[in-house]
Amino acid sequence: MPRLFVALSVPETVREALTLCQGGLPDARWIDPSDYHVTLAFIGDVDAGTADRAAEELERIEAAPFDVALETYGAFLGDHGHSVHVRAALTPPLEELHHSCNGALRAAGITPEARNYAPHITVARLKRSSEPYVGPWLDGRAYAGPKTFRVESFGLFSAKAGRGGGPYDEAIRFPLTG
């Protein structure tokens, strides 16, 4: 069963800038730059028929290209995992695309995540032993890369066999033409 999610690809200029932040955080597992993305909707492990229905519904989404604005580094340290990321601004076009993806998943018989949407690019996954170091690491970092990037498509991604968190393959790309 494939593990799927819907996401925005990140351009090379942003990947290069985010690579510069790697290091200085004990027990961090740094994400390979080729796996950087902004998740729009998590699907999870589904059978091939459900994956096909999801792709059909996602293909129906109509939206215009837009810019994603990147803000600052942050961290998630709660029950839903431990990671360091750069936040993306929740602009109306990004929020609308997120909601459209969730609607498409519902139409395909998939229940979207109930968590509030917090768009971001994960740069490292953390162990609990990293927690005491996260605050000082964040205090010493400012995202200095491109502040915006243009989004002209979104994709349906799958995780390759192996441990979670990548590597990822973009199975289908959906252009934004609305």
Coordinates of C-alpha atoms in Angstrom, one line a residue:
M1 CA 0.0 0.0 0.0
P2 CA 1.4 3.4 -0.9
R3 CA 1.8 6.1 1.7
L4 CA 0.6 9.3 0.0
F5 CA 0.4 13.0 0.5
V6 CA -0.4 16.1 -1.5
A7 CA 2.3 18.8 -1.6
L8 CA 4.0 21.7 -3.3
S9 CA 7.5 21.2 -4.6
V10 CA 10.2 23.6 -3.4
P11 CA 12.4 25.3 -6.0
E12 CA 16.1 24.7 -6.1
T13 CA 16.9 28.3 -4.8
V14 CA 14.9 27.6 -1.6
R15 CA 16.4 24.1 -1.2
E16 CA 19.9 25.6 -1.4
A17 CA 19.1 28.2 1.2
L18 CA 17.6 25.6 3.6
T19 CA 20.6 23.4 3.2
L20 CA 22.7 26.1 4.8
C21 CA 20.8 25.7 8.1
Q22 CA 21.8 22.1 8.6
G23 CA 24.0 21.4 11.5
G24 CA 24.5 22.4 15.1
L25 CA 21.5 20.5 16.5
P26 CA 22.3 17.3 18.4
D27 CA 20.4 14.2 17.4
A28 CA 18.7 15.9 14.4
R29 CA 18.1 13.8 11.2
W30 CA 18.4 16.4 8.5
I31 CA 16.1 16.0 5.6
D32 CA 17.6 15.5 2.1
P33 CA 17.0 18.8 0.2
S34 CA 15.4 16.8 -2.7
D35 CA 12.6 15.9 -0.2
Y36 CA 11.7 19.4 0.9
H37 CA 8.0 20.2 0.2
V38 CA 5.0 22.0 1.7
T39 CA 2.3 19.5 2.5
L40 CA -1.2 20.4 1.4
A41 CA -2.9 17.2 2.7
F42 CA -1.8 14.0 4.2
I43 CA -3.4 10.8 2.9
G44 CA -1.5 8.0 4.5
D45 CA -1.4 4.3 3.6
V46 CA -4.1 3.5 1.0
D47 CA -4.8 0.7 -1.5
A48 CA -4.3 1.3 -5.2
G49 CA -8.0 1.9 -5.9
T50 CA -8.2 4.6 -3.3
A51 CA -5.0 6.2 -4.6
D52 CA -6.5 6.2 -8.1
R53 CA -9.7 7.8 -6.9
A54 CA -7.7 10.5 -5.0
A55 CA -5.7 11.3 -8.1
E56 CA -8.9 11.6 -10.2
E57 CA -10.5 14.0 -7.7
L58 CA -7.3 16.1 -7.2
E59 CA -7.1 16.5 -11.0
R60 CA -10.4 18.3 -10.9
I61 CA -9.1 21.1 -8.7
E62 CA -9.1 24.5 -10.4
A63 CA -6.8 27.2 -8.9
A64 CA -4.6 29.9 -10.2
P65 CA -0.8 30.0 -9.7
F66 CA 0.3 31.9 -6.6
D67 CA 3.3 32.8 -4.5
V68 CA 4.2 31.1 -1.2
A69 CA 5.8 33.4 1.3
L70 CA 8.4 31.9 3.7
E71 CA 8.8 33.4 7.1
T72 CA 11.1 32.0 9.8
Y73 CA 12.3 28.9 11.4
G74 CA 10.1 27.1 14.0
A75 CA 9.7 23.7 15.6
F76 CA 7.0 21.2 16.4
L77 CA 7.7 19.4 19.7
G78 CA 4.3 18.0 20.6
D79 CA 2.7 14.6 20.4
H80 CA 2.6 14.7 16.6
G81 CA 6.3 14.5 16.1
H82 CA 9.4 16.5 16.7
S83 CA 10.8 18.6 13.8
V84 CA 12.4 21.9 12.8
H85 CA 10.9 23.7 9.9
V86 CA 10.6 27.0 8.1
R87 CA 7.1 28.4 8.2
A88 CA 5.1 29.4 5.2
A89 CA 2.5 32.2 5.5
L90 CA -1.1 30.9 5.4
T91 CA -2.2 33.2 2.6
P92 CA -5.7 32.9 1.1
P93 CA -4.5 31.1 -2.1
L94 CA -2.6 28.6 -0.1
E95 CA -5.4 28.0 2.3
E96 CA -7.9 27.7 -0.5
L97 CA -5.7 25.1 -2.2
H98 CA -5.4 23.2 1.0
H99 CA -9.2 23.2 1.5
S100 CA -9.7 22.1 -2.2
C101 CA -7.3 19.2 -1.7
N102 CA -9.2 18.1 1.5
G103 CA -12.5 18.3 -0.5
A104 CA -11.1 16.2 -3.2
L105 CA -9.9 13.6 -0.7
R106 CA -13.3 13.5 0.9
A107 CA -14.9 12.9 -2.5
A108 CA -12.4 10.0 -2.9
G109 CA -13.5 8.5 0.4
I110 CA -10.5 9.6 2.4
T111 CA -10.9 11.4 5.7
P112 CA -8.5 14.4 5.8
E113 CA -6.5 15.2 8.9
A114 CA -8.4 17.1 11.6
R115 CA -5.3 19.2 12.7
N116 CA -5.2 22.9 12.0
Y117 CA -3.2 23.5 8.8
A118 CA 0.2 25.0 9.5
P119 CA 2.1 25.1 6.2
H120 CA 5.9 24.6 6.5
I121 CA 9.0 22.9 5.0
T122 CA 10.5 20.4 7.4
V123 CA 14.3 20.6 7.5
A124 CA 15.0 18.1 10.3
R125 CA 13.3 15.4 12.3
L126 CA 14.3 15.4 16.0
K127 CA 14.6 12.9 18.8
R128 CA 13.3 13.9 22.2
S129 CA 16.9 14.3 23.3
S130 CA 17.1 17.3 20.9
E131 CA 14.5 19.3 22.8
P132 CA 16.8 21.2 25.1
Y133 CA 18.8 22.4 22.2
V134 CA 16.0 23.6 19.9
G135 CA 15.4 27.0 21.5
P136 CA 19.0 28.1 21.3
W137 CA 19.3 26.7 17.8
L138 CA 16.2 28.7 16.7
D139 CA 17.5 31.8 18.5
G140 CA 20.7 31.6 16.4
R141 CA 18.9 31.2 13.0
A142 CA 17.1 33.4 10.7
Y143 CA 15.8 32.2 7.3
A144 CA 17.8 34.2 4.8
G145 CA 16.8 32.5 1.6
P146 CA 14.3 33.6 -1.0
K147 CA 11.2 35.0 0.8
T148 CA 8.7 33.8 -1.9
F149 CA 8.5 31.2 -4.6
R150 CA 5.9 30.8 -7.4
V151 CA 3.6 27.8 -7.3
E152 CA 2.4 26.7 -10.7
S153 CA 1.5 23.1 -9.8
F154 CA 1.0 20.7 -6.9
G155 CA 1.7 17.0 -6.7
L156 CA 0.6 13.7 -5.4
F157 CA 3.7 12.2 -3.6
S158 CA 4.5 8.8 -2.3
A159 CA 7.1 7.7 0.2
K160 CA 9.5 5.0 -1.0
A161 CA 9.7 1.8 0.8
G162 CA 11.7 2.1 4.0
R163 CA 11.5 4.3 7.1
G164 CA 9.1 7.2 7.1
G165 CA 10.2 10.7 6.2
G166 CA 11.5 10.2 2.7
P167 CA 12.7 9.7 0.2
Y168 CA 9.7 10.8 -1.8
D169 CA 8.5 10.5 -5.4
E170 CA 6.1 12.8 -7.1
A171 CA 3.7 10.4 -8.7
I172 CA 1.5 12.9 -10.5
R173 CA 1.8 16.7 -11.0
F174 CA -1.4 18.8 -11.3
P175 CA -0.9 22.2 -13.0
L176 CA -2.6 25.3 -11.6
T177 CA -4.2 27.0 -14.5
G178 CA -7.4 28.6 -13.1

